[in-house]
């Protein structure tokens, strides 16, 4: 007698869980879009870097939980720029030393924003460490080598590749070969060599499909989100 009641209640709980997940993912996308527009960037950037980062993670065989963290971090990597003054964030020329020091505080500001959300807390590694370098000359903590979380090391590759291959108001997009040449010049200094090798093996088809395109690749990202966040939530096996 109790079995049908328990089954109905369990299904209702599952439905509520899916709805909560949908709301969280919608918040993630909305925040990412707001950050991109605040930075005079395009929302397409968040989609491209998220896709690149996930594909690198898959090539490395990372566990699903790590890839979920990578997705969140990719969308929110620059959330702290919300707190950077317009005259610095939107300055068309090169920042001076004092301005750059202020710009670097976007990492700390991002950390403060993200740590308030339990669901987003696993994005902190990317938000906090995506400007670290393998040599220890990055910021804010001057982490080096394997001391940098793998999610941040992966995201850095995705982010720089997208920056190189995308048109911006101050630069044209680099061709694929030139972009990869520049990436390889940072091998061992800016980028983890093993992760860069993994990316090199998948970079060309990713570039051909997504590189520098301003299209919002929502279908691709929905497929990724379904795989890593939704599967197994909308049904129960008994």
PDB file of C-alpha atoms in Angstrom:
ATOM      1  CA  UNK A   1       0.000   0.000   0.000  1.00  0.00           C
ATOM      2  CA  UNK A   2       2.794   2.373   0.798  1.00  0.00           C
ATOM      3  CA  UNK A   3       4.761   1.691  -2.382  1.00  0.00           C
ATOM      4  CA  UNK A   4       2.595   3.832  -4.757  1.00  0.00           C
ATOM      5  CA  UNK A   5       2.636   6.701  -2.245  1.00  0.00           C
ATOM      6  CA  UNK A   6       6.419   6.555  -1.852  1.00  0.00           C
ATOM      7  CA  UNK A   7       6.828   6.311  -5.610  1.00  0.00           C
ATOM      8  CA  UNK A   8       4.679   9.421  -6.213  1.00  0.00           C
ATOM      9  CA  UNK A   9       6.516  11.387  -3.523  1.00  0.00           C
ATOM     10  CA  UNK A  10       9.899  10.370  -4.871  1.00  0.00           C
ATOM     11  CA  UNK A  11       8.906  11.419  -8.380  1.00  0.00           C
ATOM     12  CA  UNK A  12       7.692  14.770  -7.058  1.00  0.00           C
ATOM     13  CA  UNK A  13      11.028  15.283  -5.324  1.00  0.00           C
ATOM     14  CA  UNK A  14      12.790  14.456  -8.574  1.00  0.00           C
ATOM     15  CA  UNK A  15      10.609  16.948 -10.457  1.00  0.00           C
ATOM     16  CA  UNK A  16      11.410  19.667  -7.923  1.00  0.00           C
ATOM     17  CA  UNK A  17      15.128  18.825  -8.168  1.00  0.00           C
ATOM     18  CA  UNK A  18      15.044  19.168 -11.946  1.00  0.00           C
ATOM     19  CA  UNK A  19      13.212  22.491 -11.666  1.00  0.00           C
ATOM     20  CA  UNK A  20      15.775  23.755  -9.157  1.00  0.00           C
ATOM     21  CA  UNK A  21      18.601  22.657 -11.432  1.00  0.00           C
ATOM     22  CA  UNK A  22      16.986  24.479 -14.363  1.00  0.00           C
ATOM     23  CA  UNK A  23      16.725  27.646 -12.281  1.00  0.00           C
ATOM     24  CA  UNK A  24      20.371  27.400 -11.238  1.00  0.00           C
ATOM     25  CA  UNK A  25      21.521  26.858 -14.816  1.00  0.00           C
ATOM     26  CA  UNK A  26      19.421  29.792 -15.996  1.00  0.00           C
ATOM     27  CA  UNK A  27      21.051  31.982 -13.338  1.00  0.00           C
ATOM     28  CA  UNK A  28      24.456  30.777 -14.493  1.00  0.00           C
ATOM     29  CA  UNK A  29      23.727  31.730 -18.093  1.00  0.00           C
ATOM     30  CA  UNK A  30      22.219  35.087 -17.124  1.00  0.00           C
ATOM     31  CA  UNK A  31      25.212  36.014 -14.972  1.00  0.00           C
ATOM     32  CA  UNK A  32      27.597  35.006 -17.733  1.00  0.00           C
ATOM     33  CA  UNK A  33      25.726  37.127 -20.270  1.00  0.00           C
ATOM     34  CA  UNK A  34      25.700  40.144 -17.950  1.00  0.00           C
ATOM     35  CA  UNK A  35      29.441  39.878 -17.408  1.00  0.00           C
ATOM     36  CA  UNK A  36      30.164  39.623 -21.134  1.00  0.00           C
ATOM     37  CA  UNK A  37      28.108  42.708 -21.941  1.00  0.00           C
ATOM     38  CA  UNK A  38      29.614  44.651 -19.032  1.00  0.00           C
ATOM     39  CA  UNK A  39      33.043  43.942 -20.512  1.00  0.00           C
ATOM     40  CA  UNK A  40      32.001  44.982 -24.043  1.00  0.00           C
ATOM     41  CA  UNK A  41      32.467  41.356 -25.001  1.00  0.00           C
ATOM     42  CA  UNK A  42      29.947  39.103 -26.689  1.00  0.00           C
ATOM     43  CA  UNK A  43      27.904  36.393 -25.050  1.00  0.00           C
ATOM     44  CA  UNK A  44      29.196  34.019 -27.723  1.00  0.00           C
ATOM     45  CA  UNK A  45      32.571  34.093 -25.953  1.00  0.00           C
ATOM     46  CA  UNK A  46      31.124  32.338 -22.896  1.00  0.00           C
ATOM     47  CA  UNK A  47      29.628  29.613 -25.056  1.00  0.00           C
ATOM     48  CA  UNK A  48      32.811  29.053 -27.046  1.00  0.00           C
ATOM     49  CA  UNK A  49      35.163  28.885 -24.065  1.00  0.00           C
ATOM     50  CA  UNK A  50      32.784  26.590 -22.187  1.00  0.00           C
ATOM     51  CA  UNK A  51      32.610  24.221 -25.141  1.00  0.00           C
ATOM     52  CA  UNK A  52      36.385  24.297 -25.660  1.00  0.00           C
ATOM     53  CA  UNK A  53      37.048  23.664 -21.970  1.00  0.00           C
ATOM     54  CA  UNK A  54      34.597  20.761 -21.786  1.00  0.00           C
ATOM     55  CA  UNK A  55      36.066  19.108 -24.882  1.00  0.00           C
ATOM     56  CA  UNK A  56      39.549  19.347 -23.378  1.00  0.00           C
ATOM     57  CA  UNK A  57      38.250  17.821 -20.149  1.00  0.00           C
ATOM     58  CA  UNK A  58      36.634  14.990 -22.097  1.00  0.00           C
ATOM     59  CA  UNK A  59      39.838  14.362 -24.064  1.00  0.00           C
ATOM     60  CA  UNK A  60      41.609  13.970 -20.721  1.00  0.00           C
ATOM     61  CA  UNK A  61      38.926  11.633 -19.372  1.00  0.00           C
ATOM     62  CA  UNK A  62      38.107  13.850 -16.406  1.00  0.00           C
ATOM     63  CA  UNK A  63      35.253  12.764 -14.118  1.00  0.00           C
ATOM     64  CA  UNK A  64      31.807  14.278 -14.632  1.00  0.00           C
ATOM     65  CA  UNK A  65      31.963  16.303 -11.417  1.00  0.00           C
ATOM     66  CA  UNK A  66      35.141  18.031 -12.570  1.00  0.00           C
ATOM     67  CA  UNK A  67      33.585  18.843 -15.932  1.00  0.00           C
ATOM     68  CA  UNK A  68      30.513  20.260 -14.201  1.00  0.00           C
ATOM     69  CA  UNK A  69      32.826  22.545 -12.241  1.00  0.00           C
ATOM     70  CA  UNK A  70      34.568  23.486 -15.472  1.00  0.00           C
ATOM     71  CA  UNK A  71      31.265  24.494 -17.090  1.00  0.00           C
ATOM     72  CA  UNK A  72      30.297  26.719 -14.169  1.00  0.00           C
ATOM     73  CA  UNK A  73      33.732  28.275 -13.943  1.00  0.00           C
ATOM     74  CA  UNK A  74      33.915  28.916 -17.686  1.00  0.00           C
ATOM     75  CA  UNK A  75      30.680  30.889 -17.661  1.00  0.00           C
ATOM     76  CA  UNK A  76      31.615  32.858 -14.545  1.00  0.00           C
ATOM     77  CA  UNK A  77      35.382  33.276 -14.916  1.00  0.00           C
ATOM     78  CA  UNK A  78      35.240  37.089 -15.077  1.00  0.00           C
ATOM     79  CA  UNK A  79      32.255  37.693 -12.800  1.00  0.00           C
ATOM     80  CA  UNK A  80      34.390  40.004 -10.646  1.00  0.00           C
ATOM     81  CA  UNK A  81      34.666  42.507 -13.496  1.00  0.00           C
ATOM     82  CA  UNK A  82      31.224  43.670 -12.449  1.00  0.00           C
ATOM     83  CA  UNK A  83      33.053  45.560  -9.703  1.00  0.00           C
ATOM     84  CA  UNK A  84      35.722  47.199 -11.902  1.00  0.00           C
ATOM     85  CA  UNK A  85      35.172  50.919 -12.742  1.00  0.00           C
ATOM     86  CA  UNK A  86      34.149  51.670 -16.331  1.00  0.00           C
ATOM     87  CA  UNK A  87      37.116  53.963 -16.960  1.00  0.00           C
ATOM     88  CA  UNK A  88      39.425  50.997 -16.409  1.00  0.00           C
ATOM     89  CA  UNK A  89      37.325  48.092 -17.665  1.00  0.00           C
ATOM     90  CA  UNK A  90      36.374  49.871 -20.894  1.00  0.00           C
ATOM     91  CA  UNK A  91      39.593  51.787 -21.500  1.00  0.00           C
ATOM     92  CA  UNK A  92      40.444  51.416 -25.217  1.00  0.00           C
ATOM     93  CA  UNK A  93      44.202  51.609 -24.732  1.00  0.00           C
ATOM     94  CA  UNK A  94      46.739  49.785 -22.599  1.00  0.00           C
ATOM     95  CA  UNK A  95      46.280  50.018 -18.840  1.00  0.00           C
ATOM     96  CA  UNK A  96      48.999  51.725 -16.826  1.00  0.00           C
ATOM     97  CA  UNK A  97      50.509  49.967 -13.821  1.00  0.00           C
ATOM     98  CA  UNK A  98      48.066  51.406 -11.295  1.00  0.00           C
ATOM     99  CA  UNK A  99      45.076  50.626 -13.511  1.00  0.00           C
ATOM    100  CA  UNK A 100      46.277  47.079 -14.060  1.00  0.00           C
ATOM    101  CA  UNK A 101      46.547  46.531 -10.311  1.00  0.00           C
ATOM    102  CA  UNK A 102      42.918  47.590  -9.986  1.00  0.00           C
ATOM    103  CA  UNK A 103      41.940  45.339 -12.910  1.00  0.00           C
ATOM    104  CA  UNK A 104      43.569  42.364 -11.199  1.00  0.00           C
ATOM    105  CA  UNK A 105      41.206  42.766  -8.251  1.00  0.00           C
ATOM    106  CA  UNK A 106      38.425  41.305 -10.421  1.00  0.00           C
ATOM    107  CA  UNK A 107      39.667  37.883  -9.304  1.00  0.00           C
ATOM    108  CA  UNK A 108      39.182  38.682  -5.624  1.00  0.00           C
ATOM    109  CA  UNK A 109      35.832  40.322  -6.331  1.00  0.00           C
ATOM    110  CA  UNK A 110      34.745  37.259  -8.305  1.00  0.00           C
ATOM    111  CA  UNK A 111      35.735  35.015  -5.422  1.00  0.00           C
ATOM    112  CA  UNK A 112      33.648  37.074  -3.031  1.00  0.00           C
ATOM    113  CA  UNK A 113      30.599  36.854  -5.309  1.00  0.00           C
ATOM    114  CA  UNK A 114      30.797  33.134  -6.049  1.00  0.00           C
ATOM    115  CA  UNK A 115      31.561  31.915  -2.544  1.00  0.00           C
ATOM    116  CA  UNK A 116      28.123  33.115  -1.415  1.00  0.00           C
ATOM    117  CA  UNK A 117      26.444  30.400  -3.477  1.00  0.00           C
ATOM    118  CA  UNK A 118      26.835  26.781  -2.413  1.00  0.00           C
ATOM    119  CA  UNK A 119      25.764  25.554  -5.861  1.00  0.00           C
ATOM    120  CA  UNK A 120      28.354  27.743  -7.610  1.00  0.00           C
ATOM    121  CA  UNK A 121      31.159  27.152  -5.119  1.00  0.00           C
ATOM    122  CA  UNK A 122      32.896  24.585  -7.317  1.00  0.00           C
ATOM    123  CA  UNK A 123      33.399  27.323  -9.933  1.00  0.00           C
ATOM    124  CA  UNK A 124      35.821  29.015  -7.543  1.00  0.00           C
ATOM    125  CA  UNK A 125      38.902  27.195  -8.858  1.00  0.00           C
ATOM    126  CA  UNK A 126      38.492  28.691 -12.331  1.00  0.00           C
ATOM    127  CA  UNK A 127      37.371  32.111 -11.079  1.00  0.00           C
ATOM    128  CA  UNK A 128      40.254  32.330  -8.621  1.00  0.00           C
ATOM    129  CA  UNK A 129      43.091  30.806 -10.630  1.00  0.00           C
ATOM    130  CA  UNK A 130      42.580  31.394 -14.371  1.00  0.00           C
ATOM    131  CA  UNK A 131      45.264  34.096 -14.420  1.00  0.00           C
ATOM    132  CA  UNK A 132      47.924  31.929 -12.765  1.00  0.00           C
ATOM    133  CA  UNK A 133      50.887  30.794 -14.866  1.00  0.00           C
ATOM    134  CA  UNK A 134      52.913  27.604 -14.857  1.00  0.00           C
ATOM    135  CA  UNK A 135      56.029  29.569 -13.885  1.00  0.00           C
ATOM    136  CA  UNK A 136      54.378  31.092 -10.820  1.00  0.00           C
ATOM    137  CA  UNK A 137      54.375  34.577 -12.335  1.00  0.00           C
ATOM    138  CA  UNK A 138      50.617  34.928 -12.603  1.00  0.00           C
ATOM    139  CA  UNK A 139      48.135  36.310 -10.094  1.00  0.00           C
ATOM    140  CA  UNK A 140      46.650  36.544  -7.520  1.00  0.00           C
ATOM    141  CA  UNK A 141      48.438  33.782  -5.570  1.00  0.00           C
ATOM    142  CA  UNK A 142      51.421  33.157  -7.841  1.00  0.00           C
ATOM    143  CA  UNK A 143      50.623  29.454  -8.001  1.00  0.00           C
ATOM    144  CA  UNK A 144      52.860  27.313 -10.194  1.00  0.00           C
ATOM    145  CA  UNK A 145      52.673  24.042 -12.118  1.00  0.00           C
ATOM    146  CA  UNK A 146      50.444  21.412 -10.578  1.00  0.00           C
ATOM    147  CA  UNK A 147      49.623  23.793  -7.754  1.00  0.00           C
ATOM    148  CA  UNK A 148      47.179  25.445 -10.145  1.00  0.00           C
ATOM    149  CA  UNK A 149      43.850  23.555 -10.174  1.00  0.00           C
ATOM    150  CA  UNK A 150      43.454  21.501 -13.338  1.00  0.00           C
ATOM    151  CA  UNK A 151      40.145  23.199 -14.140  1.00  0.00           C
ATOM    152  CA  UNK A 152      41.911  26.576 -14.178  1.00  0.00           C
ATOM    153  CA  UNK A 153      44.775  25.226 -16.296  1.00  0.00           C
ATOM    154  CA  UNK A 154      42.283  23.860 -18.814  1.00  0.00           C
ATOM    155  CA  UNK A 155      40.237  27.042 -18.878  1.00  0.00           C
ATOM    156  CA  UNK A 156      43.307  29.210 -19.477  1.00  0.00           C
ATOM    157  CA  UNK A 157      44.024  27.286 -22.682  1.00  0.00           C
ATOM    158  CA  UNK A 158      40.420  27.620 -23.852  1.00  0.00           C
ATOM    159  CA  UNK A 159      40.272  31.321 -22.970  1.00  0.00           C
ATOM    160  CA  UNK A 160      43.517  32.337 -24.647  1.00  0.00           C
ATOM    161  CA  UNK A 161      42.755  30.315 -27.769  1.00  0.00           C
ATOM    162  CA  UNK A 162      39.365  31.981 -28.050  1.00  0.00           C
ATOM    163  CA  UNK A 163      40.888  35.426 -27.517  1.00  0.00           C
ATOM    164  CA  UNK A 164      43.429  34.819 -30.270  1.00  0.00           C
ATOM    165  CA  UNK A 165      40.945  33.454 -32.803  1.00  0.00           C
ATOM    166  CA  UNK A 166      38.196  36.030 -32.213  1.00  0.00           C
ATOM    167  CA  UNK A 167      37.860  39.540 -33.598  1.00  0.00           C
ATOM    168  CA  UNK A 168      37.812  42.327 -31.040  1.00  0.00           C
ATOM    169  CA  UNK A 169      37.469  46.113 -31.410  1.00  0.00           C
ATOM    170  CA  UNK A 170      41.231  46.423 -30.928  1.00  0.00           C
ATOM    171  CA  UNK A 171      42.393  43.412 -33.001  1.00  0.00           C
ATOM    172  CA  UNK A 172      41.561  41.084 -35.862  1.00  0.00           C
ATOM    173  CA  UNK A 173      41.164  37.341 -35.374  1.00  0.00           C
ATOM    174  CA  UNK A 174      44.336  35.310 -35.808  1.00  0.00           C
ATOM    175  CA  UNK A 175      44.270  32.399 -38.282  1.00  0.00           C
ATOM    176  CA  UNK A 176      44.306  28.946 -36.677  1.00  0.00           C
ATOM    177  CA  UNK A 177      47.949  28.171 -37.488  1.00  0.00           C
ATOM    178  CA  UNK A 178      49.175  31.482 -36.085  1.00  0.00           C
ATOM    179  CA  UNK A 179      47.071  31.085 -32.957  1.00  0.00           C
ATOM    180  CA  UNK A 180      48.464  27.615 -32.285  1.00  0.00           C
ATOM    181  CA  UNK A 181      51.987  28.879 -32.870  1.00  0.00           C
ATOM    182  CA  UNK A 182      51.482  31.546 -30.217  1.00  0.00           C
ATOM    183  CA  UNK A 183      49.937  28.994 -27.865  1.00  0.00           C
ATOM    184  CA  UNK A 184      52.940  26.709 -28.261  1.00  0.00           C
ATOM    185  CA  UNK A 185      55.286  29.586 -27.497  1.00  0.00           C
ATOM    186  CA  UNK A 186      53.635  29.667 -24.072  1.00  0.00           C
ATOM    187  CA  UNK A 187      54.167  25.953 -23.526  1.00  0.00           C
ATOM    188  CA  UNK A 188      55.436  25.325 -20.000  1.00  0.00           C
ATOM    189  CA  UNK A 189      55.264  29.014 -19.084  1.00  0.00           C
ATOM    190  CA  UNK A 190      51.650  30.028 -19.593  1.00  0.00           C
ATOM    191  CA  UNK A 191      50.175  26.600 -20.354  1.00  0.00           C
ATOM    192  CA  UNK A 192      50.485  23.085 -18.958  1.00  0.00           C
ATOM    193  CA  UNK A 193      52.303  21.111 -21.703  1.00  0.00           C
ATOM    194  CA  UNK A 194      50.245  17.931 -21.226  1.00  0.00           C
ATOM    195  CA  UNK A 195      46.958  19.835 -21.374  1.00  0.00           C
ATOM    196  CA  UNK A 196      48.151  21.811 -24.386  1.00  0.00           C
ATOM    197  CA  UNK A 197      48.968  18.531 -26.151  1.00  0.00           C
ATOM    198  CA  UNK A 198      45.447  17.274 -25.406  1.00  0.00           C
ATOM    199  CA  UNK A 199      43.993  20.467 -26.822  1.00  0.00           C
ATOM    200  CA  UNK A 200      46.218  20.395 -29.900  1.00  0.00           C
ATOM    201  CA  UNK A 201      44.735  17.021 -30.827  1.00  0.00           C
ATOM    202  CA  UNK A 202      41.189  18.412 -30.966  1.00  0.00           C
ATOM    203  CA  UNK A 203      41.764  22.103 -31.711  1.00  0.00           C
ATOM    204  CA  UNK A 204      41.307  22.165 -35.489  1.00  0.00           C
ATOM    205  CA  UNK A 205      37.791  20.659 -35.680  1.00  0.00           C
ATOM    206  CA  UNK A 206      36.738  22.877 -32.761  1.00  0.00           C
ATOM    207  CA  UNK A 207      38.119  25.925 -34.551  1.00  0.00           C
ATOM    208  CA  UNK A 208      36.427  24.984 -37.817  1.00  0.00           C
ATOM    209  CA  UNK A 209      33.061  24.677 -36.072  1.00  0.00           C
ATOM    210  CA  UNK A 210      33.204  27.474 -33.505  1.00  0.00           C
ATOM    211  CA  UNK A 211      36.324  29.590 -33.931  1.00  0.00           C
ATOM    212  CA  UNK A 212      35.617  33.319 -33.858  1.00  0.00           C
ATOM    213  CA  UNK A 213      31.953  32.868 -34.786  1.00  0.00           C
ATOM    214  CA  UNK A 214      29.501  35.203 -33.059  1.00  0.00           C
ATOM    215  CA  UNK A 215      26.684  32.676 -33.238  1.00  0.00           C
ATOM    216  CA  UNK A 216      25.280  31.618 -29.868  1.00  0.00           C
ATOM    217  CA  UNK A 217      25.954  27.875 -29.810  1.00  0.00           C
ATOM    218  CA  UNK A 218      23.051  27.154 -27.505  1.00  0.00           C
ATOM    219  CA  UNK A 219      22.236  23.721 -28.960  1.00  0.00           C
ATOM    220  CA  UNK A 220      25.794  22.523 -28.417  1.00  0.00           C
ATOM    221  CA  UNK A 221      25.834  23.760 -24.843  1.00  0.00           C
ATOM    222  CA  UNK A 222      22.382  22.347 -24.109  1.00  0.00           C
ATOM    223  CA  UNK A 223      23.687  18.960 -25.231  1.00  0.00           C
ATOM    224  CA  UNK A 224      26.646  19.321 -22.877  1.00  0.00           C
ATOM    225  CA  UNK A 225      24.495  20.474 -19.958  1.00  0.00           C
ATOM    226  CA  UNK A 226      22.045  17.632 -20.524  1.00  0.00           C
ATOM    227  CA  UNK A 227      24.884  15.131 -20.403  1.00  0.00           C
ATOM    228  CA  UNK A 228      26.571  16.474 -17.277  1.00  0.00           C
ATOM    229  CA  UNK A 229      23.700  17.946 -15.263  1.00  0.00           C
ATOM    230  CA  UNK A 230      20.432  16.339 -16.334  1.00  0.00           C
ATOM    231  CA  UNK A 231      21.023  12.703 -17.157  1.00  0.00           C
ATOM    232  CA  UNK A 232      19.556  10.417 -14.530  1.00  0.00           C
ATOM    233  CA  UNK A 233      17.557  13.170 -12.800  1.00  0.00           C
ATOM    234  CA  UNK A 234      14.298  12.963 -14.721  1.00  0.00           C
ATOM    235  CA  UNK A 235      13.654   9.273 -14.205  1.00  0.00           C
ATOM    236  CA  UNK A 236      13.933   6.749 -11.411  1.00  0.00           C
ATOM    237  CA  UNK A 237      14.723   3.080 -11.755  1.00  0.00           C
ATOM    238  CA  UNK A 238      13.267   0.551  -9.317  1.00  0.00           C
TER     239      UNK A 238
END
